[in-house]
Each structure stands twice: as structure tokens, then as C-alpha cells.
Coordinates of C-alpha atoms in Angstrom, one line a residue:
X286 CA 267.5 28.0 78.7
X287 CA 270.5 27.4 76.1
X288 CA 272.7 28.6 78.5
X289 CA 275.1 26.3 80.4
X290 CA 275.2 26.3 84.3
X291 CA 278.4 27.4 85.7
X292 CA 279.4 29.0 88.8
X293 CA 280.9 32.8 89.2
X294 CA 283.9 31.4 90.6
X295 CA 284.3 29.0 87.3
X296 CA 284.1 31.8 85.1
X297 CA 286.6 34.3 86.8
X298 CA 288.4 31.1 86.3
X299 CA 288.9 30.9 82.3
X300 CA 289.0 35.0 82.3
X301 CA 292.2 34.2 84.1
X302 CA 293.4 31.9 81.8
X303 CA 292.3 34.3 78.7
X304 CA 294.2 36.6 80.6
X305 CA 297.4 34.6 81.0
X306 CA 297.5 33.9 77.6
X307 CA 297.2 37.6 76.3
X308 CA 294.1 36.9 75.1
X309 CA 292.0 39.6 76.8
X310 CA 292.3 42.2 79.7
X311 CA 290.2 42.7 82.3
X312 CA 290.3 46.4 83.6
X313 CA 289.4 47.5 86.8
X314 CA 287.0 50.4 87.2
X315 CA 287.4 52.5 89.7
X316 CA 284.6 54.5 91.4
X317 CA 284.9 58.5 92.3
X318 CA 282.2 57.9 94.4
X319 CA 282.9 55.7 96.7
X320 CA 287.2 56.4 96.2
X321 CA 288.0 53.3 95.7
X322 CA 288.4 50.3 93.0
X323 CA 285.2 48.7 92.1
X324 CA 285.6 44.5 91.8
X325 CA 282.7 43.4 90.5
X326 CA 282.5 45.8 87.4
X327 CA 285.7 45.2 85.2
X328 CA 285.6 45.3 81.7
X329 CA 287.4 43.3 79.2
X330 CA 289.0 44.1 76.1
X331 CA 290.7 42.0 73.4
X332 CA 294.3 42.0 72.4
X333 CA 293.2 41.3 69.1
X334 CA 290.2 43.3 68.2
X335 CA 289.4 41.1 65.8
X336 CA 288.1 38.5 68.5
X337 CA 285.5 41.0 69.0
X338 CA 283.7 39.9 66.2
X339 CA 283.5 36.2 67.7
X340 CA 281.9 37.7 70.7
X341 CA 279.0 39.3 68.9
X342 CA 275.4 38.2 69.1
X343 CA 273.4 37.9 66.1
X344 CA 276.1 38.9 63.6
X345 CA 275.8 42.8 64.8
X346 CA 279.3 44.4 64.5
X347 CA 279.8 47.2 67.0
X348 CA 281.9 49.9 65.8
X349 CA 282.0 51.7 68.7
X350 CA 283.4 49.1 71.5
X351 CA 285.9 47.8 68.7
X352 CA 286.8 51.6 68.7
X353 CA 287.3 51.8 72.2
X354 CA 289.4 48.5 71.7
X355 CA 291.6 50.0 69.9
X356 CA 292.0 53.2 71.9
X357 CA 292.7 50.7 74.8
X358 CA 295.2 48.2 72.9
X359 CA 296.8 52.1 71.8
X360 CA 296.9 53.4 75.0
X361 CA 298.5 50.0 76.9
X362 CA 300.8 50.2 74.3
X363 CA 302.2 54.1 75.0
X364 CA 302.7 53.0 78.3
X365 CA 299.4 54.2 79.9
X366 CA 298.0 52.6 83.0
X367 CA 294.2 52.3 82.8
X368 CA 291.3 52.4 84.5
X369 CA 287.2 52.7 84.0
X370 CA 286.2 55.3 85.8
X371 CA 282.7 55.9 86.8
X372 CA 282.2 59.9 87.6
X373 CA 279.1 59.6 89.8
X374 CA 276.9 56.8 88.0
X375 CA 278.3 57.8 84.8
X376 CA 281.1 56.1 82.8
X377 CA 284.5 57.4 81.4
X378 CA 286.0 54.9 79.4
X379 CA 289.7 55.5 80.4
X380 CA 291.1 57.1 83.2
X381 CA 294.8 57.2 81.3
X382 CA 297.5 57.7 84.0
X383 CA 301.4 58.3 82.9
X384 CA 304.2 60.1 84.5
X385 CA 301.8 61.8 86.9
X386 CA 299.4 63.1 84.5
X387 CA 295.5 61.9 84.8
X388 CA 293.4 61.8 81.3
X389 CA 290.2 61.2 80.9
X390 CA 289.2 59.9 77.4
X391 CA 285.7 58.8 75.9
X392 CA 285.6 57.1 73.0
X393 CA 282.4 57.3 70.6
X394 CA 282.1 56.2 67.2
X395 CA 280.3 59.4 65.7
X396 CA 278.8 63.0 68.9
X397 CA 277.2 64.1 65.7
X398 CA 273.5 63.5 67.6
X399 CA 272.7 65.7 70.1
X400 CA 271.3 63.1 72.3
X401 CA 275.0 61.4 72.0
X402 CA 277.3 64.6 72.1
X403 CA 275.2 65.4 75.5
X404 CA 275.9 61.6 77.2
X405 CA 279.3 61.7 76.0
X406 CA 280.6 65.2 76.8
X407 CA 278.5 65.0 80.0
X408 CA 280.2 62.5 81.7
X409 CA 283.5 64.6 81.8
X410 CA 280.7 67.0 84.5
X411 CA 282.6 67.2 87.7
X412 CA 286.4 66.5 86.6
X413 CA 288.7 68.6 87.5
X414 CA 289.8 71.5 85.5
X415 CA 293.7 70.7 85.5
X416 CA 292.9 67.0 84.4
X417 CA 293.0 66.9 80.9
X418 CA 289.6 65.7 78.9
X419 CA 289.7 64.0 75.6
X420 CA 287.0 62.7 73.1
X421 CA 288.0 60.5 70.3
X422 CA 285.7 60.0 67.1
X423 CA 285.9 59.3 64.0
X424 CA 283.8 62.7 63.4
X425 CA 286.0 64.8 60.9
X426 CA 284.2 68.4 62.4
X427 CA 285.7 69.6 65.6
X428 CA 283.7 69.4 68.5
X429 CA 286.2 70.5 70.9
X430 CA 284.9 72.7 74.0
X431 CA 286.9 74.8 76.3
X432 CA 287.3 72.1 78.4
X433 CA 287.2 68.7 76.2
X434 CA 289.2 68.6 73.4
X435 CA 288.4 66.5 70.5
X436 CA 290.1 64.3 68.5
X437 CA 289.9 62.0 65.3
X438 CA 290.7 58.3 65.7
X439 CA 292.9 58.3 62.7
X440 CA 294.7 61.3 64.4
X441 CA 295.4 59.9 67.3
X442 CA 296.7 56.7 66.1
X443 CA 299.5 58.5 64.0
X444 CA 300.5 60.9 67.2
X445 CA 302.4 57.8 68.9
X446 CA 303.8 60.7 71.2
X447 CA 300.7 61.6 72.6
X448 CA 296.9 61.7 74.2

């Protein structure tokens, strides 16, 4: 291929680097399942979202993961540790801890399609009531449920005080 052969060792390597520098972040994702922190599958997010574009394949811009970017970058920044949790095979973007308190958060571009409001509200199945659930969209109809509440990106960027 047009690949180039390096080992896994190499690469964990320059994410270090990336990471010293404040380049990126590599979060851990932590597993309800199996209780514990998951090494293999961390994810990585930009400190400036704008490196996301040099990341892209074929020119194709994804507003979703640059949304969850930012909800990341935001989050860091109110002082919010963070994890990716996975609830049984299915991801939550964030698991925002602070002070005591556990939020969940998903972040989609638009739950307007069925198909995505059930994926995306669904993966909240099986977290416990007192934990508080979050969506953030830029959808400007409420799709808040008795357990999930909704909320629009531009609204949570200008609440610094909360999630």
C-alpha cells in the first residue's frame, strides 16, 4: 500500500509527543462492562479544532466530531475530568466528572432522524437515574425526555457555569 510501516509502539510514541506539546489528548475510555479502564480504545481530540480539518480524508469535513471537539475542549476547560464511556457495547461520548457529580453527555450534530434520535438517546439505556443525562445539538426544537435533557450547542457554550 501507500501506507508506511511502523510499529504500535512507534506510534503511541509521537501521540506522546502530540500530547506533550498540547497538541492533542488522548482520553481514556472506560468500560461499564468490564468496570474498568479500557487501554487500547482511547480517543483523541485536538486542542485546536481546527487541526481537525488536516486529519480529514478526502476533503470531507465532519461536523459532528469537530462538535464533539469542542464540547471536549469546553468541558476540559470548566474543569471537568473526562472519560469515554462505553454502556454495554454502546458509546457515550463523555462521562463528565466534577465535584462528585457524574454526567453523561452525547454530542450529535442534528437527532432530527429517527434512526439517529434512537442511537443517540439509546445509549443513555441502563444509566442510572440520579446521574444526570445530556444531549447537545445544534437542533433548535427541544428533544428533551424525562430522563435526557437536551441542549443547543450555542447554549451551552454561553452557560460557562454549567452542563
Amino acid at each position: 500500500g501507500n501506507g508506511i510501516n511502523v510499529t504500535p509502539n512507534t506510534v503511541q510514541k509521537w501521540i506522546s509527543y502530540l500530547e506533550n506539546a498540547y497538541i492533542i489528548d488522548e482520553v481514556p475510555r472506560y468500560s461499564k462492562k468490564a468496570k474498568k479502564e479500557l487501554e487500547q480504545s482511547r480517543k483523541i481530540y485536538d486542542s485546536d479544532v481546527s487541526m481537525n480539518s488536516i486529519r480529514c480524508k478526502d476533503n470531507r469535513f465532519d461536523l459532528t466530531h469537530n462538535m464533539e471537539n469542542i464540547v471536549y475542549n469546553e468541558l476540559v476547560y470548566r474543569g471537568f475530568t473526562i472519560t469515554v464511556f462505553d454502556n454495554n457495547g454502546k458509546e457515550i461520548d463523555f462521562l463528565a466528572e466534577k465535584g462528585g457529580q457524574r454526567t453523561y453527555v452525547q454530542v450529535a450534530y442534528s437527532v432530527v432522524e429517527e434512526k439517529t434520535w434512537k442511537r443517540e438517546f439509546g445509549a443513555f439505556s441502563g444509566i442510572p437515574v440520579y446521574d444526570r443525562k445530556v444531549i447537545i445539538t445544534n437542533d433548535d426544537m427541544d428533544y428533551s425526555t424525562s430522563a435526557v435533557e437536551h441542549i443547543r450547542l450555542i447554549d451551552f457554550l454561553q452557560n460557562e457555569s454549567g452542563i
